[in-house]
Tab-separated table of N, CA and C in Angstrom:
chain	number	residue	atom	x	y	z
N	1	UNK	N	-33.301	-21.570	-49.271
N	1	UNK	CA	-33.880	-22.199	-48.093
N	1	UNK	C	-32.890	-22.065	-46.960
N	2	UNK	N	-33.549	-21.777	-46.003
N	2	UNK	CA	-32.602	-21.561	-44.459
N	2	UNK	C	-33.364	-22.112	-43.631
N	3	UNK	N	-32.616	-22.058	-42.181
N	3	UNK	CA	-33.175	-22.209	-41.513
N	3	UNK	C	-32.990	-21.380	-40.016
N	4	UNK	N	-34.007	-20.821	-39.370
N	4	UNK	CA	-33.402	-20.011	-38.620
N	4	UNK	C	-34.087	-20.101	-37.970
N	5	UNK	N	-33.913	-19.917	-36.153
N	5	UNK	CA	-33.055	-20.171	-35.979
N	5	UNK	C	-32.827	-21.907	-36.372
N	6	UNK	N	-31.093	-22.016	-36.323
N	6	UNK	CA	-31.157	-23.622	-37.071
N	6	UNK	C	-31.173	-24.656	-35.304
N	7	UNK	N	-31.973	-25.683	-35.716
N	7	UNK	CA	-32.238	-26.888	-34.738
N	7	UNK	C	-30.856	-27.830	-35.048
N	8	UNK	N	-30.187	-27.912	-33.678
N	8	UNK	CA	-29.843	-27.767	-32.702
N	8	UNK	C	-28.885	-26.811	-32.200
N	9	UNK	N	-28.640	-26.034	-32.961
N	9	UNK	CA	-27.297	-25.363	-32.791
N	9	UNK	C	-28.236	-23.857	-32.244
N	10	UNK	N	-28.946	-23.225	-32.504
N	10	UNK	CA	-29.691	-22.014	-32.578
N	10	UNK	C	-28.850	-20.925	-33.136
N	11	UNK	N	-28.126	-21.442	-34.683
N	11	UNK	CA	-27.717	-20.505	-35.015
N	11	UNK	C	-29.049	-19.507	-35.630
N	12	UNK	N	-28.500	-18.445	-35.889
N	12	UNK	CA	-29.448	-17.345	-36.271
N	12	UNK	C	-29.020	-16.990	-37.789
N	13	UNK	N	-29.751	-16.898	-38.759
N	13	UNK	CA	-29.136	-16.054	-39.859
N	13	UNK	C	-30.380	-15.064	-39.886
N	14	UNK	N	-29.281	-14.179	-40.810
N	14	UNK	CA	-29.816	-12.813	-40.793
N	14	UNK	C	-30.668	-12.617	-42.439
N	15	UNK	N	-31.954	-12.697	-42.394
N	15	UNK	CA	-33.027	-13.556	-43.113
N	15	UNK	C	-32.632	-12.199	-44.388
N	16	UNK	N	-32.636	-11.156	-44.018
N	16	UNK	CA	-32.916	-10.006	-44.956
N	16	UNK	C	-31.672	-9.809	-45.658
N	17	UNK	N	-30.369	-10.139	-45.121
N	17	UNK	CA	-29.448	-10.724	-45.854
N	17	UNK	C	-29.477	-11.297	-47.170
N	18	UNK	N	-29.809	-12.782	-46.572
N	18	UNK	CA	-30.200	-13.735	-47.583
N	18	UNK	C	-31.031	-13.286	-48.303
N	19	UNK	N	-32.085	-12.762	-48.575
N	19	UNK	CA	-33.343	-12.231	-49.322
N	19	UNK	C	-32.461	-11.408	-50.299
N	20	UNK	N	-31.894	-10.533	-49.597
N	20	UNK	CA	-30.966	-9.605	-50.447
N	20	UNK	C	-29.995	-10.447	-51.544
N	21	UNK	N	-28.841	-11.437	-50.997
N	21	UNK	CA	-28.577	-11.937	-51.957
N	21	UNK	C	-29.054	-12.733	-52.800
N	22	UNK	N	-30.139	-13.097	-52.467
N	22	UNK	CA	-30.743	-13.856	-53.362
N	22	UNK	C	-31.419	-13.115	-54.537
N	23	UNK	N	-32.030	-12.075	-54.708
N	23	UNK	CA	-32.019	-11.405	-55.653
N	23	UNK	C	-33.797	-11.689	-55.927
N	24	UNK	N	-33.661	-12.339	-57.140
N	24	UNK	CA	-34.829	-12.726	-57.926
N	24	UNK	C	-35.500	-14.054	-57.135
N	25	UNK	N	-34.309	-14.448	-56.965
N	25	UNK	CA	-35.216	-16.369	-56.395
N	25	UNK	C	-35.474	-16.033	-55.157
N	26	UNK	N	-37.015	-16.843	-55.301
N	26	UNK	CA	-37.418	-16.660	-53.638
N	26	UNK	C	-37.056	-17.463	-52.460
N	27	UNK	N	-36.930	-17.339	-51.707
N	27	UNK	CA	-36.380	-17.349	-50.359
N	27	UNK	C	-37.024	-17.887	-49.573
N	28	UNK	N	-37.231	-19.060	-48.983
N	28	UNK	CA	-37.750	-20.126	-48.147
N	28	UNK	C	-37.347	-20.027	-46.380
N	29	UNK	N	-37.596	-19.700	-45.667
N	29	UNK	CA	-36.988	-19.920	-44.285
N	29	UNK	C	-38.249	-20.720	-43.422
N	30	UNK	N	-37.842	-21.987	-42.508
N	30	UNK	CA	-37.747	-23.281	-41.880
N	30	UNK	C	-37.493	-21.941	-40.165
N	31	UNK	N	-38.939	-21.586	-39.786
N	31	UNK	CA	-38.892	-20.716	-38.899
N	31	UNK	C	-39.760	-21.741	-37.316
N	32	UNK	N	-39.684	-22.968	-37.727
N	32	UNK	CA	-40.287	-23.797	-36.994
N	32	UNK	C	-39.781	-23.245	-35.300
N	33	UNK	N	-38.599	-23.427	-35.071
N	33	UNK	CA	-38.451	-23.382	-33.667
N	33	UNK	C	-38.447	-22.272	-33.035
N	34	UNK	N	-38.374	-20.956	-34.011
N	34	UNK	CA	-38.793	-19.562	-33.452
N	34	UNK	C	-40.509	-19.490	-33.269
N	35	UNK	N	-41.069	-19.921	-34.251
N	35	UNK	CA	-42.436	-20.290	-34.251
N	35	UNK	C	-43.091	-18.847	-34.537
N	36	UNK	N	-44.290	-18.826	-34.583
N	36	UNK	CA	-44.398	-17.429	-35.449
N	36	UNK	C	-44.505	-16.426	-34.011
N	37	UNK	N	-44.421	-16.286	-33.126
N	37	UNK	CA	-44.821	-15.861	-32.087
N	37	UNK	C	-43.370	-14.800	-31.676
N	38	UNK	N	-41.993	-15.631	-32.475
N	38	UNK	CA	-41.052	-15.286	-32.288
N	38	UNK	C	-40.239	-14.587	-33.499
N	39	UNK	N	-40.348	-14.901	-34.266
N	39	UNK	CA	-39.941	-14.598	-35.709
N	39	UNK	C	-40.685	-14.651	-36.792
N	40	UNK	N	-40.494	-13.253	-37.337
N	40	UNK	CA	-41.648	-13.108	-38.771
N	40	UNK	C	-40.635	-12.788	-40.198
N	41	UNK	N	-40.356	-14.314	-40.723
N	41	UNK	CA	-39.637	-13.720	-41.722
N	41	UNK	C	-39.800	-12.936	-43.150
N	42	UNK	N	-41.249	-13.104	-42.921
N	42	UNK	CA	-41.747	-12.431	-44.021
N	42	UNK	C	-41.905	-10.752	-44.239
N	43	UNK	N	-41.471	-9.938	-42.710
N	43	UNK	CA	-41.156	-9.048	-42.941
N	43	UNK	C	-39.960	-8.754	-42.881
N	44	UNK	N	-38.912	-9.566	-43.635
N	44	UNK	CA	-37.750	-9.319	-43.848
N	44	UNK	C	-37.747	-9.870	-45.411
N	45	UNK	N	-38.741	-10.028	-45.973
N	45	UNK	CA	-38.442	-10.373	-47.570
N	45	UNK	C	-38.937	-12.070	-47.628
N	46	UNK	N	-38.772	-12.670	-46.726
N	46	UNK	CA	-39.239	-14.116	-47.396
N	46	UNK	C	-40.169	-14.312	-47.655
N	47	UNK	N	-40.082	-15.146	-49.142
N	47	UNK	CA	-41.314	-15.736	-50.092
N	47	UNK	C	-41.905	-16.664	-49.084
N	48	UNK	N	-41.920	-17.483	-48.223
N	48	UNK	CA	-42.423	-18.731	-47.838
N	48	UNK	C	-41.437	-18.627	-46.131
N	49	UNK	N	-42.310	-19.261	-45.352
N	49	UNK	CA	-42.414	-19.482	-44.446
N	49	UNK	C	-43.271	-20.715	-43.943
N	50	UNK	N	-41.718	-21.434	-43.052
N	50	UNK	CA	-42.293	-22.663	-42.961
N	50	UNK	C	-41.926	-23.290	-41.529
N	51	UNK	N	-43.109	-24.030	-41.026
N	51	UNK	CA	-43.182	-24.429	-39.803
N	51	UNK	C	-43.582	-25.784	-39.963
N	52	UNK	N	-43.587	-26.521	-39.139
N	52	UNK	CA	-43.354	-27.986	-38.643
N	52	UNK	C	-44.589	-27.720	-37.576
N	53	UNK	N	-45.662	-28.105	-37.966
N	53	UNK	CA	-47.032	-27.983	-36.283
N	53	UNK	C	-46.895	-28.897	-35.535
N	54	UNK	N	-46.001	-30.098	-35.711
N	54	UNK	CA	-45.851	-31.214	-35.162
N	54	UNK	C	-45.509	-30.967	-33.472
N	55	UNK	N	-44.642	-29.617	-33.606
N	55	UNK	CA	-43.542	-29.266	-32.374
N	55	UNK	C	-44.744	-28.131	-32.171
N	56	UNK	N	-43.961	-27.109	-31.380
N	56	UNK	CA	-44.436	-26.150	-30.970
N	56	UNK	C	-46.314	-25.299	-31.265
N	57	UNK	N	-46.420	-25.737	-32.485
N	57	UNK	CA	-47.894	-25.055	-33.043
N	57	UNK	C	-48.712	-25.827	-32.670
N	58	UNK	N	-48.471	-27.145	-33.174
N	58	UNK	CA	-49.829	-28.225	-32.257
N	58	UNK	C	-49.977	-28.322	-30.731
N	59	UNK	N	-48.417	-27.953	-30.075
N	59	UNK	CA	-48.480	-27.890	-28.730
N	59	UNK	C	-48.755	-29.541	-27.430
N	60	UNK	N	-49.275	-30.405	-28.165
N	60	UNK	CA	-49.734	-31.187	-27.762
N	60	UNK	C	-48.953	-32.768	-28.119
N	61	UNK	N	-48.233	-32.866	-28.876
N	61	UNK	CA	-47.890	-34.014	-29.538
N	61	UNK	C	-48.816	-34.759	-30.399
N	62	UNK	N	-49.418	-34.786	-30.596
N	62	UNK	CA	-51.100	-35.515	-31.563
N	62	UNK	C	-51.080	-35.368	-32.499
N	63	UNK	N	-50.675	-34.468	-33.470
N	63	UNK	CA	-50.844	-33.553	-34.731
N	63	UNK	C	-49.275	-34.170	-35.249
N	64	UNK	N	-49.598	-34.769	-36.724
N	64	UNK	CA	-48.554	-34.584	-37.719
N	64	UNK	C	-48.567	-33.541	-38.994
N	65	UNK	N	-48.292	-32.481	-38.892
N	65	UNK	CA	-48.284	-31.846	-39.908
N	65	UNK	C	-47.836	-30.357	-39.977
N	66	UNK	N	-47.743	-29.450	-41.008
N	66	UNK	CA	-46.069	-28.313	-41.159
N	66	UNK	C	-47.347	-27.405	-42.104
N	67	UNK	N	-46.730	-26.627	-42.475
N	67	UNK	CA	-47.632	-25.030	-42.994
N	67	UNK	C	-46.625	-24.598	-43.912
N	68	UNK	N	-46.998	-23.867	-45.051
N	68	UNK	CA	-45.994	-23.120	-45.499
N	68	UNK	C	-47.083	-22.037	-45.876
N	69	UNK	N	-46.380	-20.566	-45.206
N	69	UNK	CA	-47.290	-19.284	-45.258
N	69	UNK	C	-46.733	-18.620	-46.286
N	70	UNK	N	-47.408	-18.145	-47.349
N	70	UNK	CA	-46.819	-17.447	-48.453
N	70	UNK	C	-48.114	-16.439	-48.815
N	71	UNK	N	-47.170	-15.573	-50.052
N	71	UNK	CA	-48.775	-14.110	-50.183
N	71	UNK	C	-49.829	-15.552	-51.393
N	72	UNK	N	-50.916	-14.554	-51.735
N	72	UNK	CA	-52.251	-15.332	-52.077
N	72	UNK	C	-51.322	-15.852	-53.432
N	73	UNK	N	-50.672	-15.014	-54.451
N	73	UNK	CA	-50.278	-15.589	-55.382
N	73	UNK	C	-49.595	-17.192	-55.366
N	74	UNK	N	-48.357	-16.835	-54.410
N	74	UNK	CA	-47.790	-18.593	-54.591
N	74	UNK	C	-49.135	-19.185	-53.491
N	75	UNK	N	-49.230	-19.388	-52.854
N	75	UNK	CA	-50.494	-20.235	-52.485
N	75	UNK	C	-51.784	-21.001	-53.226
N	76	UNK	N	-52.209	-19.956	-54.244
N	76	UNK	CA	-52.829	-20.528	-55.249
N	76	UNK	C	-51.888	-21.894	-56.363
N	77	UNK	N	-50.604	-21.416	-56.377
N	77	UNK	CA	-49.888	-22.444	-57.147
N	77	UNK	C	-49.767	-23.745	-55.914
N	78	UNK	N	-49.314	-23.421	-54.970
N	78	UNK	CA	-49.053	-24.234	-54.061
N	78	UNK	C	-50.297	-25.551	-53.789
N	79	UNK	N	-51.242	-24.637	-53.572
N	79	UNK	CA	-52.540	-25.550	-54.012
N	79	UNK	C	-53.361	-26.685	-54.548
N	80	UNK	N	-52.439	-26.300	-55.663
N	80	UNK	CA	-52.946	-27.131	-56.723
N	80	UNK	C	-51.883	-27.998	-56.362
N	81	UNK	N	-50.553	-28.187	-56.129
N	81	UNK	CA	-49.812	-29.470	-55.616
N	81	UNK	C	-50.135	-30.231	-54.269
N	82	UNK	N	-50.535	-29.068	-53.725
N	82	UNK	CA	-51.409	-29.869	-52.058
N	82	UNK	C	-52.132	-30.850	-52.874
N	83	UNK	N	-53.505	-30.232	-53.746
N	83	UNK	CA	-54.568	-30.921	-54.265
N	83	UNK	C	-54.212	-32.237	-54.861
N	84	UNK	N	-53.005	-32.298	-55.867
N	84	UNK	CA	-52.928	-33.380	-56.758
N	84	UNK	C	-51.964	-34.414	-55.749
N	85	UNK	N	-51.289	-33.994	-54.434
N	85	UNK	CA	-50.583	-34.991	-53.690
N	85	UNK	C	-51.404	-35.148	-52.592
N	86	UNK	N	-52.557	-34.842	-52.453
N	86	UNK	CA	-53.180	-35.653	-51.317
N	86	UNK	C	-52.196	-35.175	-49.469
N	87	UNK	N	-51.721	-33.667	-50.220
N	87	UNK	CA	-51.126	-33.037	-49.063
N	87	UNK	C	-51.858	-32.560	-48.022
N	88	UNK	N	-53.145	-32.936	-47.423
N	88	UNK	CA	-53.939	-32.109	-46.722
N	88	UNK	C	-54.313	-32.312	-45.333
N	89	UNK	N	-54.527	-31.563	-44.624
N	89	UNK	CA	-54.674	-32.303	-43.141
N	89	UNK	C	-56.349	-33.176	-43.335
N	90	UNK	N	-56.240	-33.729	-42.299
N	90	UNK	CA	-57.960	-34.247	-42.091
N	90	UNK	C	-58.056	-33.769	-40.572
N	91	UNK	N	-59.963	-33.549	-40.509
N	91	UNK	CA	-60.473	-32.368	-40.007
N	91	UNK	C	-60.060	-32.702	-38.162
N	92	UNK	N	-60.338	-33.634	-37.668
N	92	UNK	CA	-59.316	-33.934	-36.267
N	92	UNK	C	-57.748	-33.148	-36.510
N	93	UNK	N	-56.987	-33.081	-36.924
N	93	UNK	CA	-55.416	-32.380	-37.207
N	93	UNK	C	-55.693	-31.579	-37.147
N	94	UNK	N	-56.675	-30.883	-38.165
N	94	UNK	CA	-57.122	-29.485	-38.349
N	94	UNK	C	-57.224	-29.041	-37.163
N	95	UNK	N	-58.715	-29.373	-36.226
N	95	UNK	CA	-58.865	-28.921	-35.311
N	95	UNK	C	-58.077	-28.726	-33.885
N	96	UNK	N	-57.379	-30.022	-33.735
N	96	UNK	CA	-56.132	-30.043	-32.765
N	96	UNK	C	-54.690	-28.536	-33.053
N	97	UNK	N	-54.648	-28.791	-34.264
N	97	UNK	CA	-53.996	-27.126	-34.590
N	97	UNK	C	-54.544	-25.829	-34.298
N	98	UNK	N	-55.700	-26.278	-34.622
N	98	UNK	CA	-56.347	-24.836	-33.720
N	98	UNK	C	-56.607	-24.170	-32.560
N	99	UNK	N	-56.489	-25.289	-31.782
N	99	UNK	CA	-56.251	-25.473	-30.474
N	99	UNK	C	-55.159	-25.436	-30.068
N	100	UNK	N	-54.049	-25.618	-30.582
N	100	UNK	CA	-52.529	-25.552	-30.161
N	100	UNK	C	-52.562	-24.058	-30.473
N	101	UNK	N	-52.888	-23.573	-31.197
N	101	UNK	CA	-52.750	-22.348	-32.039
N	101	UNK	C	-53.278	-21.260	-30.681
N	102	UNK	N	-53.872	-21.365	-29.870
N	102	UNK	CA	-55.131	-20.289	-29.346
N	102	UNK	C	-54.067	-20.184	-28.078
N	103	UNK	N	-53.019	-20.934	-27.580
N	103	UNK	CA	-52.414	-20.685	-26.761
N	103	UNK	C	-50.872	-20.783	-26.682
N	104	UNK	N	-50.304	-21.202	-28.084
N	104	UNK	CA	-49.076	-21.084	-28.913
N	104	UNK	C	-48.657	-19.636	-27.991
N	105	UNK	N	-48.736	-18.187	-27.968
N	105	UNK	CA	-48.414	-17.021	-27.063
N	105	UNK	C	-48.277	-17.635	-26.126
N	106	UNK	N	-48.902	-17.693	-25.157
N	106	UNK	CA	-48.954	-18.242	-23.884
N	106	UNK	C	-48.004	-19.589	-23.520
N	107	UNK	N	-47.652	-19.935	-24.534
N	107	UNK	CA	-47.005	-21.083	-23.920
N	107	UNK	C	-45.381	-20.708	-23.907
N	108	UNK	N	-45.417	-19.628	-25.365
N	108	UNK	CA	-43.762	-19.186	-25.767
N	108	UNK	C	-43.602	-18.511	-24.711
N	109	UNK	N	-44.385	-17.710	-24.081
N	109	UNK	CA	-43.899	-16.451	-23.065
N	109	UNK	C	-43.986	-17.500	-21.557
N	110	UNK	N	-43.878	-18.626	-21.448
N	110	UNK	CA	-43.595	-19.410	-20.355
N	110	UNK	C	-42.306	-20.029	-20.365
N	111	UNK	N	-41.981	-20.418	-21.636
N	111	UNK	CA	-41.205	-21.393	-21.977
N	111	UNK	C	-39.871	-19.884	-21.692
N	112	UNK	N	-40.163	-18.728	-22.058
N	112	UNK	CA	-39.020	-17.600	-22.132
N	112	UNK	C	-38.759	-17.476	-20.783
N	113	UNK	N	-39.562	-17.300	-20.090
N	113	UNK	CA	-39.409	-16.574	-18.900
N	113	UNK	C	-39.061	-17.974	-17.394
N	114	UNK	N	-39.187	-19.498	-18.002
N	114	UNK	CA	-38.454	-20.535	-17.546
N	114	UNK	C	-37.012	-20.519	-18.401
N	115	UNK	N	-36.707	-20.034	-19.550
N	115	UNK	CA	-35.517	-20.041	-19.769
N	115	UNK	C	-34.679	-18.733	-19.112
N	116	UNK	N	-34.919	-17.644	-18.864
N	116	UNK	CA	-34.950	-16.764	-18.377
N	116	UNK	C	-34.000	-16.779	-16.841
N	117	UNK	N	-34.731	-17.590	-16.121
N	117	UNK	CA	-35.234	-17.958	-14.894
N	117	UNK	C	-33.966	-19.231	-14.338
N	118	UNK	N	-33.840	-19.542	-15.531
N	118	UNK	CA	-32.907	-21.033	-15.298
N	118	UNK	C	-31.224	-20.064	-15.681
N	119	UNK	N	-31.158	-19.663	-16.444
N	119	UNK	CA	-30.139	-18.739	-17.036
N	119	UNK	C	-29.536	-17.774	-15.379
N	120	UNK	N	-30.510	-17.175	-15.115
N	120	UNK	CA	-29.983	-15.971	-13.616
N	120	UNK	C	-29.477	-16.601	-12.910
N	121	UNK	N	-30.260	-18.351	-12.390
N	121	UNK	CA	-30.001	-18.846	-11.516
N	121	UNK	C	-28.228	-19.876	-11.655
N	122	UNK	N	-27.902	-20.099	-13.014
N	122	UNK	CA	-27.142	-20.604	-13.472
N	122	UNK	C	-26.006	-20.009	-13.116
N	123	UNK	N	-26.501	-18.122	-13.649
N	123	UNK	CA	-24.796	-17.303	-13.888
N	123	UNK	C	-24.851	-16.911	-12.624
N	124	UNK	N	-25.929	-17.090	-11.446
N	124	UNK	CA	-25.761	-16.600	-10.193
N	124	UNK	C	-24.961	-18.200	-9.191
N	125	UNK	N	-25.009	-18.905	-9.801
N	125	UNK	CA	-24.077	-20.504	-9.149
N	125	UNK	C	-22.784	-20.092	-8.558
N	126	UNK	N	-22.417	-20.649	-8.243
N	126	UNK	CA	-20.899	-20.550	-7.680
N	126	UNK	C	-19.680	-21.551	-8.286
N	127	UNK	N	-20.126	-22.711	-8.895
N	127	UNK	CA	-19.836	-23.460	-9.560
N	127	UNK	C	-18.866	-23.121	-10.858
């Protein structure tokens, strides 16, 4: 399990690394604050991919609830522990995610190009 980039620091690890040393055991990465828009760790080898919708995916503040994206195999296992813990969204969450979801792009490529924007104006200061 990692986390990348890590909250608060924005360190970065290098996901395919880890995958690599890890060998056989699968590999978890906590890709919440890159959000999927920004980082796909699953084409670097990770089993699971996991986000927090609370922040960035719900977009809205309203929504309590996190995702873990994996291939159909672990999902089917995964499932059955959603099922027996009563892990599931209800259909308002649901839908509020979907809606965060339809403009999740649009909001990262604002949020970049205000960080962007704040950065020029910073190293252009005199200060």
């Amino acid at each position: 399990m990692c986390e990348s980039p890590g909250n608060p620091t924005c360190t970065l690890v290098h996901i395919a690394k880890v995958v690599a040393q890890a060998g056989a055991v699968p590999v978890a990465v906590d890709s919440t604050f890159a959000t999927p828009v920004l980082q796909r760790p699953a084409d670097h080898g990770a089993a699971f991919i996991i986000h927090s919708c609370t922040k960035a995916i719900g977009g809205h503040g309203d929504v309590l609830g996190g995702v873990v994206a994996c291939d159909a195999d672990w999902g089917k296992r995964i499932r059955k522990v959603r099922a027996a813990t009563g892990a599931n969204l209800h259909p308002l969450a649901a839908y509020n995610l979907h809606r965060g979801l339809q403009t999740l792009p649009i909001r990262v490529r604002a949020a970049q190009a205000n960080a962007e924007e704040l950065a020029r104006r910073l190293a252009d200061h005199p200060a």
